[in-house]
Amino acid sequence: MSITQKIAVVGSGYMGGGIAQVLALAGAQVTIADVSAEIAAQNYERLIAEAGQFAEQGLFPAGAADTVRANVRPAASIEEAVQDADFIEEAVPEKIEIKHETLRRISAAARPDAIIGSNTSTINIAQMAPAVERPERFLGVHFSNPAPFIPGVELIPHEGTDAAVLPVVEQFVAATGKQTARVKDATGFVLNRLQYALFHEASQIVEEGIATADDIDTIVRTTFGFRLPFFGPFAIADMAGLDVYSFCYASLQTRWPERFATPASLKNLVDAGKFGTKTGAGYLQVPAERTPELVAYRNRAYVAMQKLLDELGPAPIHAAVEGPDAAATGASDSDANTSTPNSDAA
Ligand SMILES: NC(=O)c1ccc[n+]([C@@H]2O[C@H](COP(=O)([O-])OP(=O)(O)OC[C@H]3O[C@@H](n4cnc5c(N)ncnc54)[C@H](O)[C@@H]3O)[C@@H](O)[C@H]2O)c1
């Protein structure tokens, strides 16, 4: 299904550029704007060249560069980019003054019925909404880094967002092959709140000397992280057994009674005899008769995941060990990181 909406992306940098590529490849007509006509034109050329490289690497479909060239157009100004757009995505730097000023310009120049999204990672949508004329058409549309390849998009309406806006955005994001989830406008939304909760605990483990950063990364990748592409925390808890989770909480509470207090929702389910998939009821309603199917899927998924990892090989995080010249090349962790275009993984 091709996107019929006309789209404008304001801020055509790292994230905005990736978002423009993805939408253009799904058939949308996309105008991009930036601080000046020159920067927008340069970014347009960059997006075409990059789409060509991605196509050569088999990451974008053949002909992606031509599609991006044909479907994206650099505009001379924000006002010109947004004037005919049905949807406008703001992806300017994460500074409230820049967001406010840009949203003021966008909403003054856009059609009154145009929907306006922000790619903010961390700023509450309600904090930006006052800068938008007709804020009922405004919401967070948060793509993840790298936008061309990460499939999830958080949709964050603020309290005043018109409910009719959400299905429109859901429909065209789905047409890019990505998946949306709705999230309330609360600090950190969902992605960053969870990601930073894990990082917070992991860094405390390092600081306490319990395991090194390397060993923690190994454990995360090879144990519970290995499950995460297929199952979120609630499916995993339901499959493990909520009674088991309850025992584990009791054990964690021997050292951290408050930090690992048993969640009320878990206690209520366990008290009601709902232990997850084995009882056919838990956080998710998986019927007990589907358990064998679920177990078979899980096993296939994990074996397929291991095959994929074997095929890809390990991430080039460590100095290469093979070959006599590995040390002489000076390859190191920091070298690997300096070439990363953007390290904010939000
Ligand atoms: N980089 C990430 O990992 C990531 C992930 C998710 C969300 N985000 C969010 O996406 C947004 C953009 O981040 P980015 O990493 O793409 O930044 P970036 O610096 O790569 O891109 C920002 C672009 O906005 C342009 N710009 C600056 N001021 C402008 C203005 N007044 N009008 C028009 N354009 C202007 C810049 O020239 C640049 O091209 C931020 O809100 C950020 O928090 C970033």
mmCIF file of N, CA and C and ligand atoms in Angstrom, residues 10-17 19 33-36 39 43 46 78 90-95 98-99 101-102 105 118-123 142-146 342-346, ligand 1:
data_model
loop_
_atom_site.group_PDB
_atom_site.id
_atom_site.type_symbol
_atom_site.label_atom_id
_atom_site.label_comp_id
_atom_site.label_asym_id
_atom_site.label_seq_id
_atom_site.Cartn_x
_atom_site.Cartn_y
_atom_site.Cartn_z
ATOM 1 N N VAL A 10 10.749 18.596 8.534
ATOM 2 C CA VAL A 10 11.464 19.843 8.843
ATOM 3 C C VAL A 10 12.611 19.512 9.793
ATOM 4 N N GLY A 11 13.843 19.758 9.314
ATOM 5 C CA GLY A 11 15.044 19.280 9.993
ATOM 6 C C GLY A 11 15.446 18.015 9.263
ATOM 7 N N SER A 12 16.335 18.176 8.269
ATOM 8 C CA SER A 12 16.649 17.029 7.390
ATOM 9 C C SER A 12 18.019 16.475 7.727
ATOM 10 N N GLY A 13 18.319 16.381 9.033
ATOM 11 C CA GLY A 13 19.603 15.858 9.502
ATOM 12 C C GLY A 13 19.561 14.341 9.562
ATOM 13 N N TYR A 14 20.177 13.816 10.612
ATOM 14 C CA TYR A 14 20.329 12.368 10.739
ATOM 15 C C TYR A 14 18.957 11.672 10.795
ATOM 16 N N MET A 15 18.117 12.068 11.743
ATOM 17 C CA MET A 15 16.820 11.382 11.894
ATOM 18 C C MET A 15 15.835 11.811 10.813
ATOM 19 N N GLY A 16 15.719 13.134 10.606
ATOM 20 C CA GLY A 16 14.773 13.627 9.601
ATOM 21 C C GLY A 16 15.083 13.050 8.226
ATOM 22 N N GLY A 17 16.380 12.953 7.910
ATOM 23 C CA GLY A 17 16.778 12.396 6.615
ATOM 24 C C GLY A 17 16.340 10.950 6.480
ATOM 25 N N ILE A 19 13.937 9.455 8.094
ATOM 26 C CA ILE A 19 12.470 9.404 8.054
ATOM 27 C C ILE A 19 11.995 9.751 6.640
ATOM 28 N N ALA A 33 12.952 20.384 4.613
ATOM 29 C CA ALA A 33 13.403 21.761 4.849
ATOM 30 C C ALA A 33 14.444 21.738 5.953
ATOM 31 N N ASP A 34 15.266 22.791 5.974
ATOM 32 C CA ASP A 34 16.301 22.880 7.007
ATOM 33 C C ASP A 34 16.540 24.356 7.302
ATOM 34 N N VAL A 35 17.703 24.670 7.883
ATOM 35 C CA VAL A 35 17.960 26.071 8.229
ATOM 36 C C VAL A 35 18.045 26.971 7.000
ATOM 37 N N SER A 36 18.384 26.407 5.855
ATOM 38 C CA SER A 36 18.476 27.205 4.632
ATOM 39 C C SER A 36 18.194 26.312 3.434
ATOM 40 N N ILE A 39 21.270 24.072 2.723
ATOM 41 C CA ILE A 39 21.429 22.871 3.565
ATOM 42 C C ILE A 39 20.396 21.819 3.156
ATOM 43 N N ASN A 43 21.368 18.140 1.860
ATOM 44 C CA ASN A 43 20.843 16.938 2.515
ATOM 45 C C ASN A 43 20.082 16.058 1.525
ATOM 46 N N ARG A 46 22.645 14.098 -0.200
ATOM 47 C CA ARG A 46 23.158 13.073 0.730
ATOM 48 C C ARG A 46 22.189 11.883 0.832
ATOM 49 N N ILE A 78 11.058 26.497 5.406
ATOM 50 C CA ILE A 78 10.069 25.695 6.146
ATOM 51 C C ILE A 78 8.682 25.989 5.579
ATOM 52 N N GLU A 90 8.465 17.158 12.478
ATOM 53 C CA GLU A 90 9.531 18.059 12.922
ATOM 54 C C GLU A 90 10.665 17.194 13.482
ATOM 55 N N ALA A 91 11.897 17.420 12.981
ATOM 56 C CA ALA A 91 13.062 16.659 13.474
ATOM 57 C C ALA A 91 14.252 17.607 13.609
ATOM 58 N N VAL A 92 14.015 18.744 14.266
ATOM 59 C CA VAL A 92 15.094 19.719 14.508
ATOM 60 C C VAL A 92 15.761 19.364 15.845
ATOM 61 N N PRO A 93 16.898 19.998 16.192
ATOM 62 C CA PRO A 93 17.614 19.612 17.419
ATOM 63 C C PRO A 93 16.741 19.659 18.678
ATOM 64 N N GLU A 94 17.168 18.826 19.643
ATOM 65 C CA GLU A 94 16.403 18.616 20.885
ATOM 66 C C GLU A 94 16.584 19.795 21.849
ATOM 67 N N LYS A 95 16.215 20.988 21.408
ATOM 68 C CA LYS A 95 16.298 22.178 22.273
ATOM 69 C C LYS A 95 14.937 22.842 22.212
ATOM 70 N N ILE A 98 14.367 25.891 19.996
ATOM 71 C CA ILE A 98 14.359 25.601 18.541
ATOM 72 C C ILE A 98 13.054 24.887 18.179
ATOM 73 N N LYS A 99 12.622 23.975 19.038
ATOM 74 C CA LYS A 99 11.353 23.255 18.779
ATOM 75 C C LYS A 99 10.204 24.278 18.715
ATOM 76 N N GLU A 101 10.169 27.567 18.186
ATOM 77 C CA GLU A 101 10.238 28.481 17.047
ATOM 78 C C GLU A 101 9.855 27.741 15.747
ATOM 79 N N THR A 102 10.369 26.531 15.605
ATOM 80 C CA THR A 102 10.089 25.761 14.380
ATOM 81 C C THR A 102 8.605 25.386 14.309
ATOM 82 N N ARG A 105 6.525 28.328 13.263
ATOM 83 C CA ARG A 105 6.598 28.594 11.818
ATOM 84 C C ARG A 105 5.828 27.530 11.029
ATOM 85 N N SER A 118 6.145 15.433 16.115
ATOM 86 C CA SER A 118 7.510 15.772 16.536
ATOM 87 C C SER A 118 8.278 14.489 16.796
ATOM 88 N N ASN A 119 9.531 14.474 16.375
ATOM 89 C CA ASN A 119 10.368 13.291 16.605
ATOM 90 C C ASN A 119 11.131 13.379 17.930
ATOM 91 N N THR A 120 10.714 14.273 18.818
ATOM 92 C CA THR A 120 11.461 14.427 20.072
ATOM 93 C C THR A 120 11.665 13.092 20.784
ATOM 94 N N SER A 121 12.848 12.953 21.412
ATOM 95 C CA SER A 121 13.104 11.742 22.204
ATOM 96 C C SER A 121 12.696 11.955 23.648
ATOM 97 N N THR A 122 12.800 13.203 24.117
ATOM 98 C CA THR A 122 12.721 13.407 25.569
ATOM 99 C C THR A 122 11.823 14.559 26.030
ATOM 100 N N ILE A 123 11.436 15.446 25.118
ATOM 101 C CA ILE A 123 10.665 16.612 25.581
ATOM 102 C C ILE A 123 9.176 16.247 25.609
ATOM 103 N N HIS A 142 7.659 9.346 17.200
ATOM 104 C CA HIS A 142 9.061 9.140 17.593
ATOM 105 C C HIS A 142 9.660 7.919 16.900
ATOM 106 N N PHE A 143 10.417 8.197 15.850
ATOM 107 C CA PHE A 143 11.157 7.135 15.158
ATOM 108 C C PHE A 143 12.437 6.856 15.958
ATOM 109 N N SER A 144 12.975 5.636 15.772
ATOM 110 C CA SER A 144 14.184 5.249 16.501
ATOM 111 C C SER A 144 15.392 5.240 15.589
ATOM 112 N N ASN A 145 16.542 5.344 16.179
ATOM 113 C CA ASN A 145 17.822 5.405 15.463
ATOM 114 C C ASN A 145 18.375 4.000 15.203
ATOM 115 N N PRO A 146 18.746 3.650 13.995
ATOM 116 C CA PRO A 146 18.649 4.381 12.729
ATOM 117 C C PRO A 146 17.256 4.243 12.098
ATOM 118 N N ASN A 342 25.945 8.802 14.801
ATOM 119 C CA ASN A 342 25.121 9.390 15.842
ATOM 120 C C ASN A 342 24.944 8.358 16.929
ATOM 121 N N SER A 343 25.420 8.662 18.115
ATOM 122 C CA SER A 343 25.457 7.618 19.119
ATOM 123 C C SER A 343 24.248 7.618 20.046
ATOM 124 N N ASP A 344 23.362 8.598 19.928
ATOM 125 C CA ASP A 344 22.159 8.582 20.762
ATOM 126 C C ASP A 344 21.244 7.478 20.269
ATOM 127 N N ALA A 345 21.110 6.443 21.066
ATOM 128 C CA ALA A 345 20.368 5.270 20.593
ATOM 129 C C ALA A 345 18.874 5.395 20.881
ATOM 130 N N ALA A 346 18.396 6.604 21.182
ATOM 131 C CA ALA A 346 16.992 6.726 21.580
ATOM 132 C C ALA A 346 16.055 6.369 20.453
HETATM 133 N N1 LIG B 1 19.801 10.831 16.874
HETATM 134 C C1 LIG B 1 19.040 9.957 17.494
HETATM 135 O O1 LIG B 1 19.455 8.870 17.873
HETATM 136 C C2 LIG B 1 17.615 10.276 17.738
HETATM 137 C C3 LIG B 1 16.718 9.231 17.951
HETATM 138 C C4 LIG B 1 15.363 9.515 18.117
HETATM 139 C C5 LIG B 1 14.940 10.830 18.118
HETATM 140 N N2 LIG B 1 15.853 11.829 17.924
HETATM 141 C C6 LIG B 1 15.348 13.208 17.903
HETATM 142 O O2 LIG B 1 15.267 13.646 16.562
HETATM 143 C C7 LIG B 1 15.464 15.061 16.506
HETATM 144 C C8 LIG B 1 16.575 15.387 15.531
HETATM 145 O O3 LIG B 1 17.762 14.738 15.944
HETATM 146 P P1 LIG B 1 18.946 14.383 14.940
HETATM 147 O O4 LIG B 1 19.795 13.395 15.637
HETATM 148 O O5 LIG B 1 18.386 14.079 13.590
HETATM 149 O O6 LIG B 1 19.713 15.784 14.883
HETATM 150 P P2 LIG B 1 20.593 16.387 13.667
HETATM 151 O O7 LIG B 1 21.416 17.437 14.286
HETATM 152 O O8 LIG B 1 21.245 15.315 12.885
HETATM 153 O O9 LIG B 1 19.496 17.050 12.709
HETATM 154 C C9 LIG B 1 18.824 18.231 13.025
HETATM 155 C C10 LIG B 1 18.604 18.999 11.732
HETATM 156 O O10 LIG B 1 17.788 20.130 12.011
HETATM 157 C C11 LIG B 1 18.343 21.230 11.334
HETATM 158 N N3 LIG B 1 17.925 22.457 12.016
HETATM 159 C C12 LIG B 1 18.481 23.063 13.082
HETATM 160 N N4 LIG B 1 17.789 24.161 13.416
HETATM 161 C C13 LIG B 1 16.771 24.245 12.529
HETATM 162 C C14 LIG B 1 15.714 25.172 12.318
HETATM 163 N N5 LIG B 1 15.570 26.220 13.128
HETATM 164 N N6 LIG B 1 14.859 24.963 11.285
HETATM 165 C C15 LIG B 1 15.009 23.905 10.466
HETATM 166 N N7 LIG B 1 15.984 22.992 10.611
HETATM 167 C C16 LIG B 1 16.847 23.161 11.626
HETATM 168 C C17 LIG B 1 19.844 21.011 11.349
HETATM 169 O O11 LIG B 1 20.504 21.778 10.343
HETATM 170 C C18 LIG B 1 19.902 19.509 11.103
HETATM 171 O O12 LIG B 1 19.901 19.201 9.719
HETATM 172 C C19 LIG B 1 15.745 15.499 17.944
HETATM 173 O O13 LIG B 1 14.542 15.913 18.541
HETATM 174 C C20 LIG B 1 16.240 14.233 18.594
HETATM 175 O O14 LIG B 1 16.043 14.190 19.989
HETATM 176 C C21 LIG B 1 17.175 11.593 17.726
#
